[in-house]
XYZ file of C-alpha atoms in Angstrom:
373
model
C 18.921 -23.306 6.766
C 16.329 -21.874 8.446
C 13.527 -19.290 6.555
C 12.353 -16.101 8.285
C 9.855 -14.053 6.077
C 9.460 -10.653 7.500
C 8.657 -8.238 4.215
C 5.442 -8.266 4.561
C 5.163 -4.784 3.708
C 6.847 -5.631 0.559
C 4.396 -8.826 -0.473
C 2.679 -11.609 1.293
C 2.757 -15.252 0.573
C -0.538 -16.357 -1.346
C -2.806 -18.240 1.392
C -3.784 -22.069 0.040
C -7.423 -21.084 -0.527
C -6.578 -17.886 -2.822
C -4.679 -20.378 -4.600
C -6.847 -23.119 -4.868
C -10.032 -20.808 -6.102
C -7.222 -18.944 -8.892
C -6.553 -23.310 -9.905
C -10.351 -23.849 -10.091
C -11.223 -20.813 -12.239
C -7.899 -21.308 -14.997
C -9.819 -24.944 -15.095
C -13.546 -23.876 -15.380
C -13.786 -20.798 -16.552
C -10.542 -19.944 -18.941
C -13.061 -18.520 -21.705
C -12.683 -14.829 -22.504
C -15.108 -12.546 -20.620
C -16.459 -10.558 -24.162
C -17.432 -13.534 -26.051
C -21.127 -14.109 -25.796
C -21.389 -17.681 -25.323
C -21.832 -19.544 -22.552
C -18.319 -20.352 -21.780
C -17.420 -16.686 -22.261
C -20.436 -15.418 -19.992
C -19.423 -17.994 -17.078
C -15.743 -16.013 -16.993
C -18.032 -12.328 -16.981
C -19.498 -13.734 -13.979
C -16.593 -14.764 -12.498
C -15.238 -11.139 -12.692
C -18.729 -9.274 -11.676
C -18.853 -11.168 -8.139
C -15.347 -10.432 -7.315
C -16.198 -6.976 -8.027
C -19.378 -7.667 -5.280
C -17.089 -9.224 -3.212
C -15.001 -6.450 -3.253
C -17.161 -3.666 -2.888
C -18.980 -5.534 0.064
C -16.183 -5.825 2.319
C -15.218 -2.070 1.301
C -18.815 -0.806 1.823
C -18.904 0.427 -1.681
C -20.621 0.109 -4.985
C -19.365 -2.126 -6.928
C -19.692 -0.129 -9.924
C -17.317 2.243 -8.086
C -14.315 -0.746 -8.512
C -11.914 -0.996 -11.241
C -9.595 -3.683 -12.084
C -5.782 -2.574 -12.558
C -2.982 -4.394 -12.653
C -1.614 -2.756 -9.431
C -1.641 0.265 -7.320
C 0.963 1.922 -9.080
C -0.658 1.417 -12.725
C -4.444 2.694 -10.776
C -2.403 6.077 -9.487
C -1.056 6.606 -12.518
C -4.228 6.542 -14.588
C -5.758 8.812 -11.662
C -3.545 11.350 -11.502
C -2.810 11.431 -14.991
C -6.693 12.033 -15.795
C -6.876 13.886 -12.871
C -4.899 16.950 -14.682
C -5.587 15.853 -18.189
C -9.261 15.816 -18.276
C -10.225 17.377 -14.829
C -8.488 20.428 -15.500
C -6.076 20.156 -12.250
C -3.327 22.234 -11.785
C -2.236 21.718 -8.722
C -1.182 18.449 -6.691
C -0.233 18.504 -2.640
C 1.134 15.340 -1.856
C 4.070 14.946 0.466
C 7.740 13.795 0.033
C 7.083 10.274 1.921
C 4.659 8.921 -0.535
C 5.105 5.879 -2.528
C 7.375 6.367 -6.122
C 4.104 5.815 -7.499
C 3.376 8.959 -6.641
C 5.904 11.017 -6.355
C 7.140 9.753 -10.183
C 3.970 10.267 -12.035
C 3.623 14.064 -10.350
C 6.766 14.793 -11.227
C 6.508 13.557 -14.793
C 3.095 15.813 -14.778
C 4.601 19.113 -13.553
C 7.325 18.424 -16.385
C 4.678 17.886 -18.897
C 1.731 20.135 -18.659
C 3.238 22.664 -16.016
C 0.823 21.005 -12.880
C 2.057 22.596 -9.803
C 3.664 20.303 -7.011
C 3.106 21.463 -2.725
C 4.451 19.327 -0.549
C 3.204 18.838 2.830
C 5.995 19.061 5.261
C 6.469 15.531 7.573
C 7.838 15.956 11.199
C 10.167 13.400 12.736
C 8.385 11.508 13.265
C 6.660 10.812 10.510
C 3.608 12.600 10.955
C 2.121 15.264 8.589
C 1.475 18.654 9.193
C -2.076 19.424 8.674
C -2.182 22.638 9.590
C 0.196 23.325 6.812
C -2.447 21.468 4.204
C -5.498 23.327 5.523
C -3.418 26.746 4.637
C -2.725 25.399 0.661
C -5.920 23.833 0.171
C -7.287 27.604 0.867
C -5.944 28.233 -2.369
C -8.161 29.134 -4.934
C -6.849 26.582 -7.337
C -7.987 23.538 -9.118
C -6.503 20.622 -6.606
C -5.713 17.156 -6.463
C -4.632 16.001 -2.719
C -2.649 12.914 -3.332
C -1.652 10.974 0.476
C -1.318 7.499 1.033
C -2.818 6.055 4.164
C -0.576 3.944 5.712
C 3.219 4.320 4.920
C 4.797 1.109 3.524
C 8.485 1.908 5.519
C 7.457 3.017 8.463
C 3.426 2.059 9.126
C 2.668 5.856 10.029
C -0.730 6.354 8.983
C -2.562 9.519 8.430
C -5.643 10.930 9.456
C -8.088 10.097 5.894
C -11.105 11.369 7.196
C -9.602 14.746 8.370
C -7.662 15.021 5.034
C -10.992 14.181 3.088
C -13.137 16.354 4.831
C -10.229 19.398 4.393
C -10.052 18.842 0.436
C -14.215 18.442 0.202
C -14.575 21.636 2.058
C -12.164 23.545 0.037
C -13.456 21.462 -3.579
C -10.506 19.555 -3.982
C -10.144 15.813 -5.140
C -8.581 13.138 -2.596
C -7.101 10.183 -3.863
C -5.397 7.936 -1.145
C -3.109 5.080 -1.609
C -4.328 2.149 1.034
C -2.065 -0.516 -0.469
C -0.757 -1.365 3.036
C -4.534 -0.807 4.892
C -6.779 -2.671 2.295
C -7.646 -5.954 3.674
C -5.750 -4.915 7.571
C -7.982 -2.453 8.488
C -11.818 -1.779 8.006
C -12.530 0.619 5.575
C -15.986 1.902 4.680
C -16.045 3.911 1.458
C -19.871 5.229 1.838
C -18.565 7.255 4.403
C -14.764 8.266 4.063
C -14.308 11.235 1.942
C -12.360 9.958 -0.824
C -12.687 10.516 -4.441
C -9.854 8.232 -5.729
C -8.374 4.890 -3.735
C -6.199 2.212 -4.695
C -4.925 -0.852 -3.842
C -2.790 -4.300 -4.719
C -4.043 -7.706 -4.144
C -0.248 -8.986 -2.883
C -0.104 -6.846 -0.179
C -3.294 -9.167 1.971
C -2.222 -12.548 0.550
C -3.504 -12.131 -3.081
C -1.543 -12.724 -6.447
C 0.694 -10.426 -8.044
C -0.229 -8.314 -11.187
C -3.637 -7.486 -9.919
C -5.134 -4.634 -8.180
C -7.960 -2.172 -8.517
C -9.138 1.376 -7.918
C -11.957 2.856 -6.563
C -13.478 5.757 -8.449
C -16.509 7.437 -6.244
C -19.478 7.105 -9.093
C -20.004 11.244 -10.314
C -16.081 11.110 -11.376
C -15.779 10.483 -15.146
C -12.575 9.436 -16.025
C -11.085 8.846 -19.634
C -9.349 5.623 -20.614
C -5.914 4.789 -19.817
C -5.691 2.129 -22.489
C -7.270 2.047 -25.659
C -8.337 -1.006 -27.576
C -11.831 -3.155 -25.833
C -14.504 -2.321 -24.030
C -13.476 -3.761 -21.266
C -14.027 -2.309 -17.261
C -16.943 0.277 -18.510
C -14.201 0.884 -21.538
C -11.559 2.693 -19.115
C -9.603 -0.195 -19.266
C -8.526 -2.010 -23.082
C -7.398 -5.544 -22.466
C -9.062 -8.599 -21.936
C -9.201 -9.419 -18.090
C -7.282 -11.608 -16.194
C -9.605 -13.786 -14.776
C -8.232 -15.934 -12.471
C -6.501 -12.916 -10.552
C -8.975 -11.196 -10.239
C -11.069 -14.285 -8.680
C -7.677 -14.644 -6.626
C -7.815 -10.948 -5.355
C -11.367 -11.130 -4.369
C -10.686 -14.691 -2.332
C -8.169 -13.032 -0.493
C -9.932 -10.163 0.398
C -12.879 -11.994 1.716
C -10.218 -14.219 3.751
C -8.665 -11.192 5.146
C -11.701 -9.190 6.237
C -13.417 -12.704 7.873
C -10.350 -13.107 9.601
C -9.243 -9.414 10.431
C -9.987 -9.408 14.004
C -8.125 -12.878 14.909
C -5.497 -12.090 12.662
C -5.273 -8.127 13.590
C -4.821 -9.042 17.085
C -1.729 -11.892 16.580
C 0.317 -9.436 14.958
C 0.052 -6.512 16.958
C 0.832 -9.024 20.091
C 4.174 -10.232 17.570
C 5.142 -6.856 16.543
C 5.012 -5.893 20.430
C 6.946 -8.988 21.600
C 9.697 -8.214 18.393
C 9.937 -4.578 19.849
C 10.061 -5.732 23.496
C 12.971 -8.422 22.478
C 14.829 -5.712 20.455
C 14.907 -3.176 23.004
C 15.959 -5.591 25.506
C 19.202 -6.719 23.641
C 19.280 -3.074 22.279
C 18.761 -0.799 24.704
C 19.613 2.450 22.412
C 17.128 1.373 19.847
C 14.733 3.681 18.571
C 11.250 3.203 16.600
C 10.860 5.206 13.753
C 7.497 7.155 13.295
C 4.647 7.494 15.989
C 1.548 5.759 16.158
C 2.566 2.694 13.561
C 0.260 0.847 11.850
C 0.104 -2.826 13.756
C 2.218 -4.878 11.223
C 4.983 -2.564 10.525
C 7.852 -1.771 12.707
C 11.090 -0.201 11.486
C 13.852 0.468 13.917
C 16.807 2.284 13.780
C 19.785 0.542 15.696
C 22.648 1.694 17.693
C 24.727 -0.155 15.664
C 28.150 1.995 13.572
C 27.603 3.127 10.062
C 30.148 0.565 8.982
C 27.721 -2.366 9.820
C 25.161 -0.250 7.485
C 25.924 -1.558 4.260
C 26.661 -5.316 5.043
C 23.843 -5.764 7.963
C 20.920 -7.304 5.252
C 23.561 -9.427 4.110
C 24.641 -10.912 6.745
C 20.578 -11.509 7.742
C 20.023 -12.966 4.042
C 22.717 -15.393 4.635
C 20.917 -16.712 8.045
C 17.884 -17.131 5.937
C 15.812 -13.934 7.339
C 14.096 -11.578 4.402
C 13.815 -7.645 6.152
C 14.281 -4.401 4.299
C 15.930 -1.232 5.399
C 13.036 0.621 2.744
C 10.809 -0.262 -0.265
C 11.423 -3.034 -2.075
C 10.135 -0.813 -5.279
C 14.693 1.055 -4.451
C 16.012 -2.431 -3.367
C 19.591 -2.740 -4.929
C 19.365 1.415 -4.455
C 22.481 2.166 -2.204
C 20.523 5.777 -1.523
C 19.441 5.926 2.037
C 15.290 5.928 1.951
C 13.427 8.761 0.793
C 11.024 7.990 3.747
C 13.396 8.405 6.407
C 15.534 11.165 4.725
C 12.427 13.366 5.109
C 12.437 12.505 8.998
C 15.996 11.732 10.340
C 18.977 13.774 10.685
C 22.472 12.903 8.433
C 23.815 10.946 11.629
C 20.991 8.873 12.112
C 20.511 8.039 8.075
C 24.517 6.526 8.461
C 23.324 3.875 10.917
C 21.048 0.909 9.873
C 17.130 1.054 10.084
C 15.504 -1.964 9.590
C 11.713 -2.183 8.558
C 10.322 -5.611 10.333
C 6.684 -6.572 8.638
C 4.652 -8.829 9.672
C 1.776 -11.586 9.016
C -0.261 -14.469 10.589
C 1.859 -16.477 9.423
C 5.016 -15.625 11.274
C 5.852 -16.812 14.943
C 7.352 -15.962 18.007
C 10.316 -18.697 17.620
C 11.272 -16.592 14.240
C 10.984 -13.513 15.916
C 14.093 -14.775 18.943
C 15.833 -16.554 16.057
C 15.886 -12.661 13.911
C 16.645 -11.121 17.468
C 19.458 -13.982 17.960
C 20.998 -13.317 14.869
C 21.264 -9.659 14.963
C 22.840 -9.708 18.293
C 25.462 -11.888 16.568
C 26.418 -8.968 13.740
């Protein structure tokens, strides 16, 4: 049967060379980073030029990067810290961010009280900055928590204009970019952002590694106690290997972006060009969508709803109607419920994601198969 990978928003294959450099350093350098001999020392080096690596293609300092082991475990420790030791009491953040986010706030305001302002999302998608610039005037100690790219429907926001809006009224910014790290360039010496995070299988890393980015006057106390290790924020001794895998595929991404960048936007465009053809009535949901994201709501009864990923799975083709953090969840997405109306969330959305690695003969065998359900 034939395989059709289109979740890339949910993870990426691992590219040959990411795995072949992960191979090399579980071979050659499997001693632990804190002992002081020479075996030890070659795996500490291992982890200080990924952290270069890392920081170069970001345009940061690479005493600025932390290792996590994902995005979610990085916004955690943020915004946890964030009220615990920065004396926060408020967080803005808006009801289309990742669970990440919208979990670990609500655990805060349940335990220490930390006020929660959402920013209201139109239709389509798109935030309401005028509303932020009106809370951030506030006189009230602040973290602004908004992702950058949305991983269901590739709306991005404005980072620079939210930035500059929390800087101007002294409040913190951290940003989720695990779907624009390694797509999109990103230059941290000048975005206004305190706080940023990402995950290394979102651009063709390995899973269970990611890091943060913590601009250098920001003190932060440990999330895990125990070692010394990462500057002492973070207890554990480090996965090597990972973290040489994240940094290959990072480097990969960034040499390639421009090549790469410009396939799938011309593949997402032929997908939508194929699907409105056979599906006239299709709409896109959100404006102004990131270049490897498309989700689509289609004219198709609420009755298909519930069966129409099943049907796909069985002719071999991996989409998602939402996150893959809900999937088995038989609520409709807490993206879309923020933008569509009760009659659109009965009929299917799909979200179609994209990589360089996909083709246009997968793309007319998904289109072929949907016009068969």
């Amino acid at each position: 049967m034939k395989k059709v990978y289109l979740d890339n928003a949910a993870t990426t294959p691992i590219r040959q060379e990411v795995i072949d450099e992960m191979v090399k350093v579980m071979q050659s350098d499997y001693g632990n980073p804190s002992s002081t001999h020479s075996i030890g020392r070659s795996a500490k080096a291992v982890i200080e030029t990924s952290r270069k690596t890392i920081a170069k293609y970001l345009h940061g300092n690479a005493q600025e990067i932390v290792f996590t082991s994902s995005a979610t475990e990085a916004t955690n420790w943020i915004l946890r810290s964030a009220v615990r030791d920065f004396g926060v009491k408020r967080i803005i953040t808006s009801k289309v961010e990742h669970h990440a986010t919208l979990y670990t706030t609500q655990a805060l305001q349940e335990e220490f009280g930390v006020r929660i302002d959402y920013v209201n999302v139109a239709h389509d998608g798109t935030l309401n900055y005028n509303q932020l610039e009106d809370l951030l005037t506030e006189d009230i100690k602040t973290i602004v928590s908004l992702m950058h790219v949305n991983n269901e429907t590739g709306v991005f926001n404005d980072i620079v204009k939210i930035g500059t809006l929390c800087h101007k009224n002294n409040a913190l910014f951290h940003c989720d970019t695990v779907q624009s790290v390694g797509k999109i360039e990103l230059d941290l010496q000048q975005l206004p952002i305190d706080f940023l995070v990402a995950s290394a299988h979102k651009f063709h890393g390995p899973k269970g590694i990611g890091f943060s980015f913590v601009r250098k006057n920001l003190v932060l106390q440990p999330m895990f106690f125990g070692g010394e290790q990462e500057k002492g924020w973070r207890a554990g001794t480090e996965s090597v290997h990972q973290i040489a895998g994240m940094a290959k595929a990072l480097e990969l991404s960034y040499e390639n972006l421009q090549e790469e960048r410009n396939y799938i936007a011309d593949l997402k465009n032929y997908c939508l060009q194929a699907l409105q053809k056979a599906f006239p009535e299709i709409t896109v949901n959100g404006a102004a969508t990131f270049y490897n994201i498309l989700n689509v709501l289609l004219p198709f009864s609420p009755e298909k709803t519930s069966m129409i990923l099943f049907n796909l799975d069985m002719k071999g083709i991996a989409v998602s109607r939402g996150s893959a953090c809900q999937s088995g969840s038989v609520k409709p997405s807490h993206v879309l419920a923020e933008m569509l109306s009760e009659a659109e969330l009965k009929q299917p959305s799909l979200r179609i994601s994209f990589s360089h690695y996909n083709t246009k003969e997968e793309i007319d065998y998904f289109i072929e198969i949907v016009k068969e359900i």
